[in-house]
Structures are given as structure tokens and as C-alpha cells.
CSV table of C-alpha atoms in Angstrom, one decimal:
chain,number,residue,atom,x,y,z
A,1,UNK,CA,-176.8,44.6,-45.0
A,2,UNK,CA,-173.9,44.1,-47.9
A,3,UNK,CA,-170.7,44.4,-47.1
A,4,UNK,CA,-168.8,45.0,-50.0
A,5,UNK,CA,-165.0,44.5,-49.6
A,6,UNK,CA,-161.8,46.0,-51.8
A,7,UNK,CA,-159.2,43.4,-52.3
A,8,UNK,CA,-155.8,44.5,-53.1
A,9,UNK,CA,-152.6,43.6,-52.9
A,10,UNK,CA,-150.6,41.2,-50.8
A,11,UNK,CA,-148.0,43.1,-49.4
A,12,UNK,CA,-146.6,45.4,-46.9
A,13,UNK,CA,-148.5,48.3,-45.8
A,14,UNK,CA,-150.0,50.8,-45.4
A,15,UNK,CA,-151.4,51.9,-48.7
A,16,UNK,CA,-151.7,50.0,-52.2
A,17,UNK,CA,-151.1,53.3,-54.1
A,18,UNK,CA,-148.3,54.8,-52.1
A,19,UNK,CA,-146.4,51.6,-51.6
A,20,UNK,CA,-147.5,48.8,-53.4
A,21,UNK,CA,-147.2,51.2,-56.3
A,22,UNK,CA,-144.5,52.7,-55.7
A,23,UNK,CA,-142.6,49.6,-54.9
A,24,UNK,CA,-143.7,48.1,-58.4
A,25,UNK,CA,-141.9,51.7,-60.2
A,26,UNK,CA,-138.7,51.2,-58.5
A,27,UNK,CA,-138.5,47.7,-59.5
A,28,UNK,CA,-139.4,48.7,-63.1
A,29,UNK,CA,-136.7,51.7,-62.7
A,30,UNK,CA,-134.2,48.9,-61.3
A,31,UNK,CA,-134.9,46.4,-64.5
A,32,UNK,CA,-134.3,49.3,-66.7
A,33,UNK,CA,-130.7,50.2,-65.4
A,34,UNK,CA,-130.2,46.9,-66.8
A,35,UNK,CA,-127.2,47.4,-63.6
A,36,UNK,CA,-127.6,46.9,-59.7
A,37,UNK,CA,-127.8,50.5,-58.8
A,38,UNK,CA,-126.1,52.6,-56.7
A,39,UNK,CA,-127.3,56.2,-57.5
A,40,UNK,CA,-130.7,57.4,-57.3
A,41,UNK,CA,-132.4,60.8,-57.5
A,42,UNK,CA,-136.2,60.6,-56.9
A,43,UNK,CA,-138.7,63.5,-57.9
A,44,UNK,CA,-141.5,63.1,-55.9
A,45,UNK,CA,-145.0,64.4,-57.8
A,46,UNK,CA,-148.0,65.9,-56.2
A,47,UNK,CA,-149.6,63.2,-53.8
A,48,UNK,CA,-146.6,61.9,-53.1
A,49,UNK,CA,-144.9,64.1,-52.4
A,50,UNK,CA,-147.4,65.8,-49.9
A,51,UNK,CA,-148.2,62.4,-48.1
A,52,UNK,CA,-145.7,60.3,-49.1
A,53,UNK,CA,-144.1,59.9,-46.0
A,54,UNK,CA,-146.8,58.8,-44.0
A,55,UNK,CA,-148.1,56.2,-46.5
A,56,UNK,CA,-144.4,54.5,-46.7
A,57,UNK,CA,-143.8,56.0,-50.3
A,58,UNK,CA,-140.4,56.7,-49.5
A,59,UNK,CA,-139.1,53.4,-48.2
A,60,UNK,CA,-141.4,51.6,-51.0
A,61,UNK,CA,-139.6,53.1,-54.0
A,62,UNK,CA,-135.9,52.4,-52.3
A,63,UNK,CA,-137.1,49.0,-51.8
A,64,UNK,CA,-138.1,48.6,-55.5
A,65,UNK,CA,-135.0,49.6,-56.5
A,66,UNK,CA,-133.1,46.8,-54.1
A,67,UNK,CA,-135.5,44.4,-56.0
A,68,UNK,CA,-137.8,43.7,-53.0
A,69,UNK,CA,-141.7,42.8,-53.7
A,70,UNK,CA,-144.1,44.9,-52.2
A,71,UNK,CA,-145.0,41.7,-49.6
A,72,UNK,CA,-141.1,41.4,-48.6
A,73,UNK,CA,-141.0,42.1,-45.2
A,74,UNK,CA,-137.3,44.4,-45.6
A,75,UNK,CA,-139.4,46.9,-47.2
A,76,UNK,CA,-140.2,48.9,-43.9
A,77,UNK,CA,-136.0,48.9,-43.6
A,78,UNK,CA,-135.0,49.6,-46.9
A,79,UNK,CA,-133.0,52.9,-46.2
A,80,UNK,CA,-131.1,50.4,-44.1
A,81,UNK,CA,-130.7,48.1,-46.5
A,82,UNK,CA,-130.1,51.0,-49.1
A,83,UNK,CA,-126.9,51.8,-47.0
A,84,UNK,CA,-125.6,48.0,-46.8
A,85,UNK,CA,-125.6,47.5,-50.3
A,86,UNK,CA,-124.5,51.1,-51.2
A,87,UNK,CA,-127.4,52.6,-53.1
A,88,UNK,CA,-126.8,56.4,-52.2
A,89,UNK,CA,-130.3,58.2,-52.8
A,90,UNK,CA,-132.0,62.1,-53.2
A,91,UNK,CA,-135.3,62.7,-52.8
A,92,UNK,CA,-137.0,66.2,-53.8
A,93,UNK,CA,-140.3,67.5,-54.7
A,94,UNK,CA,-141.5,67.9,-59.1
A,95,UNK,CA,-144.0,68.7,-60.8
A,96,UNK,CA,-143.8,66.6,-63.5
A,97,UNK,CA,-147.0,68.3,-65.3
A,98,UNK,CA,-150.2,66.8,-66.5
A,99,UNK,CA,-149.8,63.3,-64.8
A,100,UNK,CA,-151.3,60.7,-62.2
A,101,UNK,CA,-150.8,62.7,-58.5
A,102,UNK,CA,-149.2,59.9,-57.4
A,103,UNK,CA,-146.2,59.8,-60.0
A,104,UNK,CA,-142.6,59.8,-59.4
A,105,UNK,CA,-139.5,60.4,-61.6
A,106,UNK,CA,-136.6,58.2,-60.5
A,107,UNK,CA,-132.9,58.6,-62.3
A,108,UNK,CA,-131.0,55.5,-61.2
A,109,UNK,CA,-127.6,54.9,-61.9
A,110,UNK,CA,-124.8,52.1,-61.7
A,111,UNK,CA,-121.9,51.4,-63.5
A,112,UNK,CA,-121.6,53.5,-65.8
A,113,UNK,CA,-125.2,52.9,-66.8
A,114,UNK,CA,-128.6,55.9,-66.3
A,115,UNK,CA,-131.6,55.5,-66.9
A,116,UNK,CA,-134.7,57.5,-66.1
A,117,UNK,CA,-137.9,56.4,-65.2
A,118,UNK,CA,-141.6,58.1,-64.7
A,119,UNK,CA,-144.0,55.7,-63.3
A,120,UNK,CA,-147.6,56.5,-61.6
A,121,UNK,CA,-149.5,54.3,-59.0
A,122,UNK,CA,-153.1,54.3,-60.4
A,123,UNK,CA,-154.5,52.3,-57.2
A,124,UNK,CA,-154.9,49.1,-55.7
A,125,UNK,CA,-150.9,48.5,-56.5
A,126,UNK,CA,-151.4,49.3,-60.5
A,127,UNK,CA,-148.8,51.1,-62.2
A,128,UNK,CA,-148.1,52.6,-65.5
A,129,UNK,CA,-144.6,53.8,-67.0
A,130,UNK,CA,-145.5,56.8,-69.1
A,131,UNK,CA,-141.7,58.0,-69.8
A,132,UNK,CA,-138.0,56.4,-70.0
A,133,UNK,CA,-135.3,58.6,-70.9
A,134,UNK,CA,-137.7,60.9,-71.8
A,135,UNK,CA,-139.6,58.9,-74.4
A,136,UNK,CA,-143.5,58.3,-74.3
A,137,UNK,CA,-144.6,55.2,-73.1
A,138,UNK,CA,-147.0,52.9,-72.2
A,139,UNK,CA,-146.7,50.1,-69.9
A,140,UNK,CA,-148.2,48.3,-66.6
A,141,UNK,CA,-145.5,46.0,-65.5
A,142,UNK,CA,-147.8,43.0,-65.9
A,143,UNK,CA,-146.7,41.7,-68.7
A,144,UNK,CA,-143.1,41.2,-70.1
A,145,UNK,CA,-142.2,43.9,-71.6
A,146,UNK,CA,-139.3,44.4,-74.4
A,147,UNK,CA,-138.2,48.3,-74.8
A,148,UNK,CA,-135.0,49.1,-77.3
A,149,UNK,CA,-133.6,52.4,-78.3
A,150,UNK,CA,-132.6,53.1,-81.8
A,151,UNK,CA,-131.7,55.4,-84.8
A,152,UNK,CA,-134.8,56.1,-86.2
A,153,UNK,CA,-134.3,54.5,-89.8
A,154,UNK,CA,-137.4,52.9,-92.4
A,155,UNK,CA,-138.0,49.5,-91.5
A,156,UNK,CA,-137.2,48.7,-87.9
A,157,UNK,CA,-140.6,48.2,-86.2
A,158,UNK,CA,-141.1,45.5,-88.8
A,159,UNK,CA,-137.4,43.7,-88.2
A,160,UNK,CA,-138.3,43.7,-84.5
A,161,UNK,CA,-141.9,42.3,-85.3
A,162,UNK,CA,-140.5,39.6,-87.3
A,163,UNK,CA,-137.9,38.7,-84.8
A,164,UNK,CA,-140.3,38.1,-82.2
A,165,UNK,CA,-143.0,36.0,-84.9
A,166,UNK,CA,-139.0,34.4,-85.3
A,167,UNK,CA,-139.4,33.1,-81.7
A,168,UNK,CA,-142.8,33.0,-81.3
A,169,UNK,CA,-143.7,35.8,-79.1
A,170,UNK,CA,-146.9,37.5,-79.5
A,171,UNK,CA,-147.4,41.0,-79.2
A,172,UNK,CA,-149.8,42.3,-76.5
A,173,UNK,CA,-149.4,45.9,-77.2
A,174,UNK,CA,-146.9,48.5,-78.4
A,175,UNK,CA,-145.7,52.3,-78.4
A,176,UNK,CA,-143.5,54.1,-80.1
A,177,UNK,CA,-141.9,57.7,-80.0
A,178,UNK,CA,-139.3,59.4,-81.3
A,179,UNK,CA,-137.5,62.5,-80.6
A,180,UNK,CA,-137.3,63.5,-84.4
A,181,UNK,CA,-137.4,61.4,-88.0
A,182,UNK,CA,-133.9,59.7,-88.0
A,183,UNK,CA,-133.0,60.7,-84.7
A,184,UNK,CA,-133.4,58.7,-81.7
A,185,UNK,CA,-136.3,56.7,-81.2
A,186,UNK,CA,-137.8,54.1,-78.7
A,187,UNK,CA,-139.8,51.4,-78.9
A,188,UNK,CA,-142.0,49.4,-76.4
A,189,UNK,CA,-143.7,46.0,-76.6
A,190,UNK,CA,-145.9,44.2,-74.3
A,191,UNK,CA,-145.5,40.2,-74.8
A,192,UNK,CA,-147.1,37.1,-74.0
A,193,UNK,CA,-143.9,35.8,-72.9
A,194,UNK,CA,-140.6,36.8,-72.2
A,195,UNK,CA,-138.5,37.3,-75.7
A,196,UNK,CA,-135.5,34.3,-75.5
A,197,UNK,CA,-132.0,35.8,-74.4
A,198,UNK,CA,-130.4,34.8,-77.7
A,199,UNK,CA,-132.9,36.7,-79.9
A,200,UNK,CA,-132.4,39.6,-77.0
A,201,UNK,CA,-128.3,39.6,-77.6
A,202,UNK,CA,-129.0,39.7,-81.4
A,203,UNK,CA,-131.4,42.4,-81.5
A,204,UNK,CA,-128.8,44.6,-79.0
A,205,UNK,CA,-126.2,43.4,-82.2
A,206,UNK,CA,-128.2,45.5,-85.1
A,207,UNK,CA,-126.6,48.4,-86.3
A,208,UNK,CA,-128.2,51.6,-84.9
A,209,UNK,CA,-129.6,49.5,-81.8
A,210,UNK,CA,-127.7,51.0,-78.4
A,211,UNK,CA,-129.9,50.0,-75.7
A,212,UNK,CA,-132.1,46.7,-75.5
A,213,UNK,CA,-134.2,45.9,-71.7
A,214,UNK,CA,-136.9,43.2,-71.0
A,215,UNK,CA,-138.6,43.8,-68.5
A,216,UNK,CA,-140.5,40.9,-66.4
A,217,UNK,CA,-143.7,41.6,-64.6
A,218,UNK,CA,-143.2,42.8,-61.2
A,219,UNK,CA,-146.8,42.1,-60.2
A,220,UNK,CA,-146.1,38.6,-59.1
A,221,UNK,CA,-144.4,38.4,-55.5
A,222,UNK,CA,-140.9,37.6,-55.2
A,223,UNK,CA,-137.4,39.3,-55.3
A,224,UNK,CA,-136.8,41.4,-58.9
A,225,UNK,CA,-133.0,40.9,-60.2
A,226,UNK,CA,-131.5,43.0,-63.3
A,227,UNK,CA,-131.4,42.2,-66.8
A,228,UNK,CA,-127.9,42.2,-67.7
A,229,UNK,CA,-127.7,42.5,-71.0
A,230,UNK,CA,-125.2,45.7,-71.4
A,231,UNK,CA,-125.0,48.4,-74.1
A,232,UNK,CA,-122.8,48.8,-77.5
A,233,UNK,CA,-120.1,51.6,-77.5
């Protein structure tokens, strides 16, 4: 007889898709606020919210947000911890239509700073980011990832692409949405490495650029601090 075994995730249980997932989201949601949070309001979609209490999905997503791993052993505690460092948090049931049932929408602030977030947990600890602020996109947390908001104008896919040939980055994949031509539009890159902070600052410097993240891969264990890069007036 063959036993054939599933190998996921090191971390805390007890489910790769309802925590180790939902752990990876919150630390996504926490890199985007570009801020140490201290608001949340989580919409929890379909399979999680039905069973997301008994699989730890609660607890998994406030511990993302602290920057805990899925393997860090606060993550049981993280209401507790939630309290200690003053992250207040909501939770409440969406349906956030046509998605993965194990999705969540998270809106995390922090000085002065929102952001919000849809993620879903595909399995075995996967994820993918399919919205921010309401903008399509695409991305696993496995890679670095560089997203900026913009005005829409002719030209600015291609200044970005050169400033990252500029530093020799390579582009892995990329998305891009808008909410109308010359309105507001965002942009989403997958690298091969992380883009270098001074070509980060000067990108957030262009004119019509008001919001610049990079996001590290949160698939790797250890604690997940935020990028502190700020916002133009």
C-alpha cells in the first residue's frame, strides 16, 4: 500500500487555508497600510465566515495584521496581543460576490493612513490579493511585489518599466486597472527582487503618483514589519 502524504505549511494550526492563509492576507493588508495599524474592519466571505472560527481564521487574520508568520507561536493569542498593542478590530459577515469561499475583505487603518484589502486562501497556505482600494489585482505574496496609485496619464507603465530596467529589477508579472481613462489608476508588479528604497522614494516624487507600497513575500517565516514610505498631500 502507498501512502501518499500532503505537505503544507510550517506553521500554527489547525488548517492551511483558514489560518495559514488567512495569516498571509493580514500581513499583505498590514504591508499595504504602509502604517502599524490600529483599525481594522474585517468582512468575512462565505467559508470563512461559516467555519471560520473553528479553523482559527479569526485569530490568523489579527495576527497577520500584528506581522506574525503563520509558525509564530502568538498567533493562538493574538486578540490579546491585538489589545496590547492597540489594534481595535470588527469582524462581520460579506459576500463579496464571485470569489474564492475562503476570501476576506479587511480595511485597516493607522495614522491617518486606509487601505483596503481583498485576499483569498486558495489552499495549502496560498493566497491571492484580487482587490486594493477597490482596484483589480493579481498577486500571491511570493514574490516582491511593487503596487502605486496614479493619475491615469499616456506614458506611465513605461516610466515605471524603465525605472526598474534603471535598477535592474525584472518583472515577473503585472496588472493594471483603472477606474476611468485619466482618472485614477493602479498598477501592480511582481519582481525578482525587491525595487531599492531610493528608486521607491523617487517614483512616490512623480507628479500624479500619491501612493507607492512594496510588498515583501510573506511566504517565508518570520515577523512582517511595514513599509514606511508615506504619501504626498
Amino acid at each position: 500500500m502507498t501512502l501518499l502524504d500532503m505537505i503544507g505549511p510550517v506553521m500554527i494550526g489547525p488548517s492551511s487555508s483558514h489560518t495559514a492563509g488567512a495569516c498571509r492576507i493580514g500581513q499583505v493588508a498590514r504591508q499595504l497600510l504602509g502604517q502599524i495599524p490600529t483599525h481594522a474592519e474585517i468582512g468575512l466571505h462565505a467559508s470563512f465566515a461559516k467555519t471560520g472560527k473553528g479553523h482559527g481564521t479569526h485569530f490568523a487574520l489579527i495576527a497577520g495584521l500584528l506581522g506574525y508568520a503563520p509558525d509564530d507561536a502568538r498567533l493562538p493569542r493574538a486578540f490579546e496581543e491585538a489589545a496590547s498593542a492597540d489594534l481595535v478590530f470588527n469582524f462581520e459577515t460579506a459576500d463579496l460576490g464571485d470569489v474564492h469561499p475562503n476570501s476576506a475583505r479587511i480595511t485597516v487603518s493607522g495614522n491617518g493612513q486606509t487601505v483596503t484589502v481583498v485576499g483569498s486562501s486558495t489552499g495549502g497556505g496560498v493566497i491571492e490579493i484580487i482587490r486594493v482600494d477597490g482596484f483589480k489585482v493579481s498577486f500571491s505574496g511570493g514574490a516582491f511585489t511593487l503596487l502605486t496609485r496614479y493619475h491615469d496619464a499616456v506614458g506611465v507603465i513605461a516610466k515605471i518599466a524603465g525605472l526598474l530596467a534603471a535598477d535592474q529589477v525584472n518583472i515577473a508579472a503585472l496588472t493594471c486597472d483603472r477606474d476611468k481613462r485619466g482618472g485614477n489608476a493602479m498598477l501592480c508588479v511582481e519582481l525578482d527582487q525587491s525595487l531599492g528604497e531610493a528608486a521607491q522614494k523617487f517614483l512616490l516624487s512623480w507628479p500624479g503618483m500619491d501612493w507607492v507600497r512594496m510588498v515583501r513575500p510573506v511566504m517565508d517565516a518570520g515577523i512582517v514589519a511595514p513599509v514606511l514610505l508615506g504619501t504626498t498631500a
